[in-house]
Coordinates of C-alpha atoms in Angstrom, one line a residue:
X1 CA 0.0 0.0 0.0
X2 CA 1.2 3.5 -0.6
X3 CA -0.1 7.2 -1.2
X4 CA -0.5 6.6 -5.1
X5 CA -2.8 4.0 -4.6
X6 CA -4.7 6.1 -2.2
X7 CA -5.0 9.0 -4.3
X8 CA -6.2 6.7 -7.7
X9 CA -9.1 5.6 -5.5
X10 CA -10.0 9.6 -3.8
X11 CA -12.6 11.0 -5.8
X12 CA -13.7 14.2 -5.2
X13 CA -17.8 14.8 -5.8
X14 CA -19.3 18.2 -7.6
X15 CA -22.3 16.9 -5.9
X16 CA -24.1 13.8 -3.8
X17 CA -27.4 13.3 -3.5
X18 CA -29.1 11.1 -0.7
X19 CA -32.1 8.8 -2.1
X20 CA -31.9 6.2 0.5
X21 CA -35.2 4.5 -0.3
X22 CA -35.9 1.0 0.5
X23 CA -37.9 -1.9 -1.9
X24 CA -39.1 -5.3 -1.2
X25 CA -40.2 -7.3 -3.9
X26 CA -40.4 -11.2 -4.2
X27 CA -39.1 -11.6 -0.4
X28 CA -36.1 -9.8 -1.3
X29 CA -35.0 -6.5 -0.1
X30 CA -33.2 -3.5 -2.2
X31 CA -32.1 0.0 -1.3
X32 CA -31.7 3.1 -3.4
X33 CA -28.5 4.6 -2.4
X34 CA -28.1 8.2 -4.4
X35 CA -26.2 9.2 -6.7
X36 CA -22.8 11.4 -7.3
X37 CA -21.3 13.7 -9.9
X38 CA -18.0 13.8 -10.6
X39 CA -16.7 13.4 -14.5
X40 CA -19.6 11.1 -14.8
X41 CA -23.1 10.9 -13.3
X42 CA -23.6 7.4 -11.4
X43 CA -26.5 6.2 -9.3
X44 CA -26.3 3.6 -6.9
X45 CA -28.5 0.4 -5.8
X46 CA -27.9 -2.2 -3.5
X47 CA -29.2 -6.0 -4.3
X48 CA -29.0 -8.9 -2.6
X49 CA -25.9 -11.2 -3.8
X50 CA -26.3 -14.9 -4.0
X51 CA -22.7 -16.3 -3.7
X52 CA -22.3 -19.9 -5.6
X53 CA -20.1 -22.6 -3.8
X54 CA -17.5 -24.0 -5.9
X55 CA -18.7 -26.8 -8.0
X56 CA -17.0 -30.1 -7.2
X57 CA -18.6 -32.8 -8.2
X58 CA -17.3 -36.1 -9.6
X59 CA -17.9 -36.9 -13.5
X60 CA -17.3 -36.0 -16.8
X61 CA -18.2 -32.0 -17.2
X62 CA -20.0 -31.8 -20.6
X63 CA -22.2 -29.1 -22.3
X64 CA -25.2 -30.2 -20.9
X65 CA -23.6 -30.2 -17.3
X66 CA -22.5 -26.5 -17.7
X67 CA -25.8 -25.3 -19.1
X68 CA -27.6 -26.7 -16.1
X69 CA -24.7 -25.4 -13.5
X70 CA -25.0 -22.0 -14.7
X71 CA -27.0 -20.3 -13.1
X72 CA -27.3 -16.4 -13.7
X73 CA -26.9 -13.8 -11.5
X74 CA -29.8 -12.4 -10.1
X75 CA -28.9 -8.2 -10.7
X76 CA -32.7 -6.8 -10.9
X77 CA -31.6 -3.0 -11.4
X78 CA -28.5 -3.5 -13.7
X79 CA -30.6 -3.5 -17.0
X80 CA -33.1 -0.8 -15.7
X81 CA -33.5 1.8 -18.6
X82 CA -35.3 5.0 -17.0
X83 CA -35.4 6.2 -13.6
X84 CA -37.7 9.0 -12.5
X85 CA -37.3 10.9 -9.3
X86 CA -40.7 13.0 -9.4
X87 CA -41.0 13.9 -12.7
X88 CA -37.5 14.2 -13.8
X89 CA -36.2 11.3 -15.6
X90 CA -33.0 9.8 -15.2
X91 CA -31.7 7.8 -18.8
X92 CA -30.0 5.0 -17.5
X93 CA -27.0 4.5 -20.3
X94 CA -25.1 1.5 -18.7
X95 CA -23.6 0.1 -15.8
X96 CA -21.7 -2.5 -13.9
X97 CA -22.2 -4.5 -10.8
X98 CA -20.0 -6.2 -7.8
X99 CA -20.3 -7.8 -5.1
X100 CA -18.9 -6.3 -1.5
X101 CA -17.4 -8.7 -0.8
X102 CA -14.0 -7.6 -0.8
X103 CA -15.5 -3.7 -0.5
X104 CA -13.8 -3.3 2.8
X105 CA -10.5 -2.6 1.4
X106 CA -11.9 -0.8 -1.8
X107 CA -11.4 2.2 -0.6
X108 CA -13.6 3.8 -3.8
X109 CA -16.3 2.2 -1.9
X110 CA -15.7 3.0 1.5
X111 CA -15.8 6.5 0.8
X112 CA -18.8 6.6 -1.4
X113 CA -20.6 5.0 1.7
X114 CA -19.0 7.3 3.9
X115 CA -19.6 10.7 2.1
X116 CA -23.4 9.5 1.3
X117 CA -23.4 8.9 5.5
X118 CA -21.9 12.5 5.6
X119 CA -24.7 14.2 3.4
X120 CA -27.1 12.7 5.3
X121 CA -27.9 8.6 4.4
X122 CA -29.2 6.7 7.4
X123 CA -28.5 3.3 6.9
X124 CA -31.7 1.4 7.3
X125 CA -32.2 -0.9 9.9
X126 CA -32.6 -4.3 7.9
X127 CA -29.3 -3.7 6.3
X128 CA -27.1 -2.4 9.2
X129 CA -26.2 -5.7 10.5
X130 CA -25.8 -7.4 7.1
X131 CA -22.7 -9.1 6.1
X132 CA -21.5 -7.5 2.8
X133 CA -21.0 -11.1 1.5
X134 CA -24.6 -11.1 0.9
X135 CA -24.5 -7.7 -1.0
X136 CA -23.7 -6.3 -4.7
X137 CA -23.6 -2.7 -5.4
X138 CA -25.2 -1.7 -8.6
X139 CA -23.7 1.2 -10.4
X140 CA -26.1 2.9 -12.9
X141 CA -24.5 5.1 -15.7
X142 CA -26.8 8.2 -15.6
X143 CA -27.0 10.8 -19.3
X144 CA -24.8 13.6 -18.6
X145 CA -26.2 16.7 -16.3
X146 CA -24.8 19.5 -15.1
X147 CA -26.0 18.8 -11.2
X148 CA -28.5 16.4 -9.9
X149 CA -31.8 16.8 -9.6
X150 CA -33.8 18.0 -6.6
X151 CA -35.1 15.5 -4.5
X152 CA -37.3 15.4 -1.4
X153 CA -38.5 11.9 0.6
X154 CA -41.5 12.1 -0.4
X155 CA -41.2 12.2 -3.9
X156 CA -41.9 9.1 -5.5
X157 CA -39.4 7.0 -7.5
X158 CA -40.4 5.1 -10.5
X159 CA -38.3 2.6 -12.5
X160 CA -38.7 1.2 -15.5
X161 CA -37.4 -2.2 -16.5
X162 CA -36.2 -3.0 -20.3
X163 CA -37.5 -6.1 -21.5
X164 CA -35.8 -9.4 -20.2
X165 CA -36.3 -13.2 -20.4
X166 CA -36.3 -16.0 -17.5
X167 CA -34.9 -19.1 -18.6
X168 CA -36.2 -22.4 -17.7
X169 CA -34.4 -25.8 -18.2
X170 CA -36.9 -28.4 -20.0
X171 CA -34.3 -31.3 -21.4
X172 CA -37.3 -32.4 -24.0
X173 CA -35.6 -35.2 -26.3
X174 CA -36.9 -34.0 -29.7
X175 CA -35.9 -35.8 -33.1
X176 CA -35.6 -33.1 -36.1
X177 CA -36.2 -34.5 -39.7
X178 CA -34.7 -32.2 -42.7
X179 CA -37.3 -31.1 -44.7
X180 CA -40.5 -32.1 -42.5
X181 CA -42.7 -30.8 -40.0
X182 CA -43.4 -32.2 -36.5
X183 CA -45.4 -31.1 -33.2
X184 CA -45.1 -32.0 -29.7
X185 CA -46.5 -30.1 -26.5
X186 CA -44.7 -29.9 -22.9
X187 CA -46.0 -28.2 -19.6
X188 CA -44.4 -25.1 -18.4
X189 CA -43.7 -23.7 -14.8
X190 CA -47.1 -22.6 -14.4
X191 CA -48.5 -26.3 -15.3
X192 CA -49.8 -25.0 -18.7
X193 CA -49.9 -27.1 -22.2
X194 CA -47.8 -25.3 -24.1
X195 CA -48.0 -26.6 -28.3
X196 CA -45.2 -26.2 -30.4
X197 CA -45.0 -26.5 -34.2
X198 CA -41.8 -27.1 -35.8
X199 CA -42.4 -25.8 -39.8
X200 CA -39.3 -26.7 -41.2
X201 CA -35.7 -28.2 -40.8
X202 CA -32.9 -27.1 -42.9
X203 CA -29.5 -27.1 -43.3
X204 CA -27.4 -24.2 -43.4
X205 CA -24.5 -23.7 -45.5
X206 CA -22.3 -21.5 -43.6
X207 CA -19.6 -21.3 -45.4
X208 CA -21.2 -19.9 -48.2
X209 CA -23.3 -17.7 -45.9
X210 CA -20.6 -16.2 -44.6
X211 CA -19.0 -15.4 -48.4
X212 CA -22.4 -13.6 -49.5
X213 CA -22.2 -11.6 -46.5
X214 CA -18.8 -10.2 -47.3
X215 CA -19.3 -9.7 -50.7
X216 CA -22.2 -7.6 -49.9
X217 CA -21.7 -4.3 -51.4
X218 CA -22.3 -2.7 -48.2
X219 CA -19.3 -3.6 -46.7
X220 CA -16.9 -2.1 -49.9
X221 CA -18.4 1.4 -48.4
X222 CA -17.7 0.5 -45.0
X223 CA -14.2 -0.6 -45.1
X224 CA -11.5 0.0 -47.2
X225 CA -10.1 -3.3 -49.1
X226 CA -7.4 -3.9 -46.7
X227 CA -9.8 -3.5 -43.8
X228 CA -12.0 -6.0 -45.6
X229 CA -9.4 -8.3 -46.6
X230 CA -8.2 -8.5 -43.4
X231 CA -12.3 -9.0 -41.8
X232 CA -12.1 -12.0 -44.0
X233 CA -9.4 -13.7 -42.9
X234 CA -10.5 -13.1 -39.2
X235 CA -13.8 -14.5 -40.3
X236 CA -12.8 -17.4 -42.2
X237 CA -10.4 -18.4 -39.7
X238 CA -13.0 -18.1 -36.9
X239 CA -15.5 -20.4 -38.9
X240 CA -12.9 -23.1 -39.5
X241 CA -12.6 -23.5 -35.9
X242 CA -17.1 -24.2 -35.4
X243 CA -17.5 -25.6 -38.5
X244 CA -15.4 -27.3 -41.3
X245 CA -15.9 -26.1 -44.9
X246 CA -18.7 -28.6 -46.3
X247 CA -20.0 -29.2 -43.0
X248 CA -23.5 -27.3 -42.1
X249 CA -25.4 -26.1 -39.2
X250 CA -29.5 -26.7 -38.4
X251 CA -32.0 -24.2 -39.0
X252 CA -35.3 -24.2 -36.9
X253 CA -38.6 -22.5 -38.0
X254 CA -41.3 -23.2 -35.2
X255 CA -44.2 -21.9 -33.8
X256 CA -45.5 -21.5 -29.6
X257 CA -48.6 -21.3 -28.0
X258 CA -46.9 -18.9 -26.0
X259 CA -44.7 -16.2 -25.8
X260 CA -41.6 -17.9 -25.4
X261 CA -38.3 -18.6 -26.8
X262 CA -37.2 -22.2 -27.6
X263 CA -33.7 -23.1 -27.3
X264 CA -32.7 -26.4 -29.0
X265 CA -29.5 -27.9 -29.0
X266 CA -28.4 -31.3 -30.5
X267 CA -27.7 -34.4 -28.1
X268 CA -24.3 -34.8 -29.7
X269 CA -23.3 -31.1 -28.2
X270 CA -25.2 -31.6 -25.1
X271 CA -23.1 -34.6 -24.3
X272 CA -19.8 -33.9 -25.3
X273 CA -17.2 -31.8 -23.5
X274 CA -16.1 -28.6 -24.7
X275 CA -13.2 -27.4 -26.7
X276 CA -10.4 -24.9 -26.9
X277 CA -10.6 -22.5 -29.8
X278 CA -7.9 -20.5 -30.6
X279 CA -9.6 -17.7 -32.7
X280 CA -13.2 -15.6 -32.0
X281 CA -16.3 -17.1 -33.7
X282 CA -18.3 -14.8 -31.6
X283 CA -19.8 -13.5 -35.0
X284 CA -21.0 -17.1 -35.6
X285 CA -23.9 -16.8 -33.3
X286 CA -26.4 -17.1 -35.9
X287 CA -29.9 -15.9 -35.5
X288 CA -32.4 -17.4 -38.3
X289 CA -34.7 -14.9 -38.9
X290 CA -38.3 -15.8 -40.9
X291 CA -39.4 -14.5 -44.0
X292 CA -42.9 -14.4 -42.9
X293 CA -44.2 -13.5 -39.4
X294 CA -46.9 -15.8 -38.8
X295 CA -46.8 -19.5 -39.3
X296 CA -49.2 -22.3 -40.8
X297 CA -51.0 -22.3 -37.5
X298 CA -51.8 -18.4 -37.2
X299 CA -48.7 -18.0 -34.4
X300 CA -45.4 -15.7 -34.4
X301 CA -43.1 -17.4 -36.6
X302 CA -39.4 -17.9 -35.2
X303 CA -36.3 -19.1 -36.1
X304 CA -33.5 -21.0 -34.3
X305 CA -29.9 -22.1 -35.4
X306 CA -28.4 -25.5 -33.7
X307 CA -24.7 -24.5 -34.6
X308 CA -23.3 -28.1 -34.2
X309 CA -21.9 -28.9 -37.8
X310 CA -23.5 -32.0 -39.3
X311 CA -22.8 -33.6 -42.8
X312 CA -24.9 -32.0 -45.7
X313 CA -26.5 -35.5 -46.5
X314 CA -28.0 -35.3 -42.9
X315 CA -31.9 -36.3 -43.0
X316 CA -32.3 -37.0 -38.8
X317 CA -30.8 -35.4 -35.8
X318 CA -31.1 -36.0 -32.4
X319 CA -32.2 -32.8 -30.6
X320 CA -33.8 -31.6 -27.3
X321 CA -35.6 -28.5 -26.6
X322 CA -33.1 -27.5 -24.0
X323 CA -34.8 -25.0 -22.5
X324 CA -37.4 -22.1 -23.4
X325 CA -37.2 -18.4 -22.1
X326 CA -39.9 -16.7 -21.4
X327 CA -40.4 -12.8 -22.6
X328 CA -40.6 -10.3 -19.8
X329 CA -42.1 -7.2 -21.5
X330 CA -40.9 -3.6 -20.4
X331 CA -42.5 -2.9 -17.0
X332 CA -42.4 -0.1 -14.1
X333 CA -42.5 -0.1 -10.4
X334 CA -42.9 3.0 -8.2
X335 CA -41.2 3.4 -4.7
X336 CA -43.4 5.7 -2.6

């Protein structure tokens, strides 16, 4: 430790305001911190944090394993797009989130807690005596203003909540035949009969894909020929590594009695363990996209890539519906 270090982490504020509102929801308890102004404008929430145990069990550690191990972070405020404090509105731009754990020698921290203690925060009674294990501080990226807003107590504050999706683990074998239709129901989470029509099955060249996209005319105006020379060989390279030239990937087109998203994988990268790539195929993440919005049975019509390569004389693969997501629309919640 030395003085350097010290004065990195010293931040001096043009301004703090004190919100210091508290919100239970689902049995779970949040607090609105305030916000600062310094080079930035940040406001600050604090969330319950769910540490995971290391994983240690015994057995092979396969795709399938992983999916059903991870298990995402619960971070309710993170992707919050608007907050209003009365009638001024706050436009959220970004932010990050962290657990305290290891806040007590963070001394950023310490003296954000500190100076909002100093401009009057009273730390509420439910969270004085809690370990900061059990805590993440949310740190919301708020437009640029000149100073913060007014604010009294007992103004209300209302936050509004982009759309999101909860994820639910189904494992619903599922055999896919190229060319031909097929229909199966399963029960969701709320112990409804949910139908699912799957149109169509194809196979995907995407090799040659991936050629008509760079020779799209659009890019020649984007980048200059070096540039695009050089986003092809980054491309091409990346796509050797997922899937060999001559090799194709799985397209989906299905239907859903309701509003969810299905996620299919094939049994054959469920079950095997994954691999090392050297390269980014991050572009690869393929998204099959309809050329009509409603299917044969009057529902939204969607699209879904499996992106295991299989050879282009394929006729049957072994699938499962992994898992569907169900849509959250954009919703808001007011603290009084």
């Amino acid at each position: 430790m030395n003085f350097s270090v010290l004065a990195d982490r010293h931040t001096k504020w043009q301004d703090i305001l004190v919100i210091g509102k508290s919100i239970e929801r689902d049995g779970r308890k949040y607090h609105i911190l305030g916000m600062t102004l310094s080079d930035e404008t940040n406001l600050y929430v604090m969330e319950p944090y769910n540490k995971q145990e290391p994983l240690r069990r015994k057995g092979i550690r396969n795709h399938r394993r992983m999916l059903k191990e991870h298990e995402k972070r619960s971070c309710c405020y993170l992707h919050c797009s608007d907050f209003y404090l009365g009638g001024e509105r706050l436009q959220v731009q970004g932010g990050m989130s962290g657990s305290l754990e290891y806040a007590s020698k963070d001394y950023g921290t310490i003296q954000l807690f500190l100076d909002m203690m100093s401009a009057g925060w009273v730390v509420p009674q439910w969270l004085k005596d809690m370990d900061w294990d059990c805590l993440q501080l949310v740190t919301l990226h708020i437009a640029a203003m000149e100073k913060l807003p007014g604010y009294s107590p007992e103004m209300p504050v209302t936050i509004t909540h982009r759309p999101d999706s909860i994820p639910h683990i189904l494992e619903k074998t599922v055999t896919l035949n190229v060319g031909k239709s097929r229909s199966f129901c399963f029960t969701d989470a709320y112990g409804d009969n949910v139908q699912c029509y799957v149109n169509n099955v194809t196979l995907i060249d995407v090799w040659k894909t991936t050629e008509e996209e760079l020779n799209d005319p659009k890019l020649t105006k984007k980048f200059s020929p070096e540039q695009l020379e050089e986003v092809r060989k980054h491309s091409y390279d990346a796509l050797a590594q997922c899937c060999p030239k001559g090799m194709c990937y799985i397209g989906i087109e299905y239907e859903c009695s309701k509003n969810y998203d299905l996620i299919f994988y094939s049994r054959q990268y469920l079950n095997a363990c994954p691999e090392t790539h050297q390269g980014s195929s991050q572009f690869l993440l393929m998204r099959l996209k309809p050329n009509k919005e409603t299917g044969l049975h009057g529902l939204p019509l969607n699209g879904r890539v499996i992106d295991t390569p299989v050879p282009p004389d394929t006729t049957k693969i072994p699938a499962e519906l992994f898992q569907y997501c169900e849509r959250i629309n954009e919703w808001s919640e007011t603290v009084s």
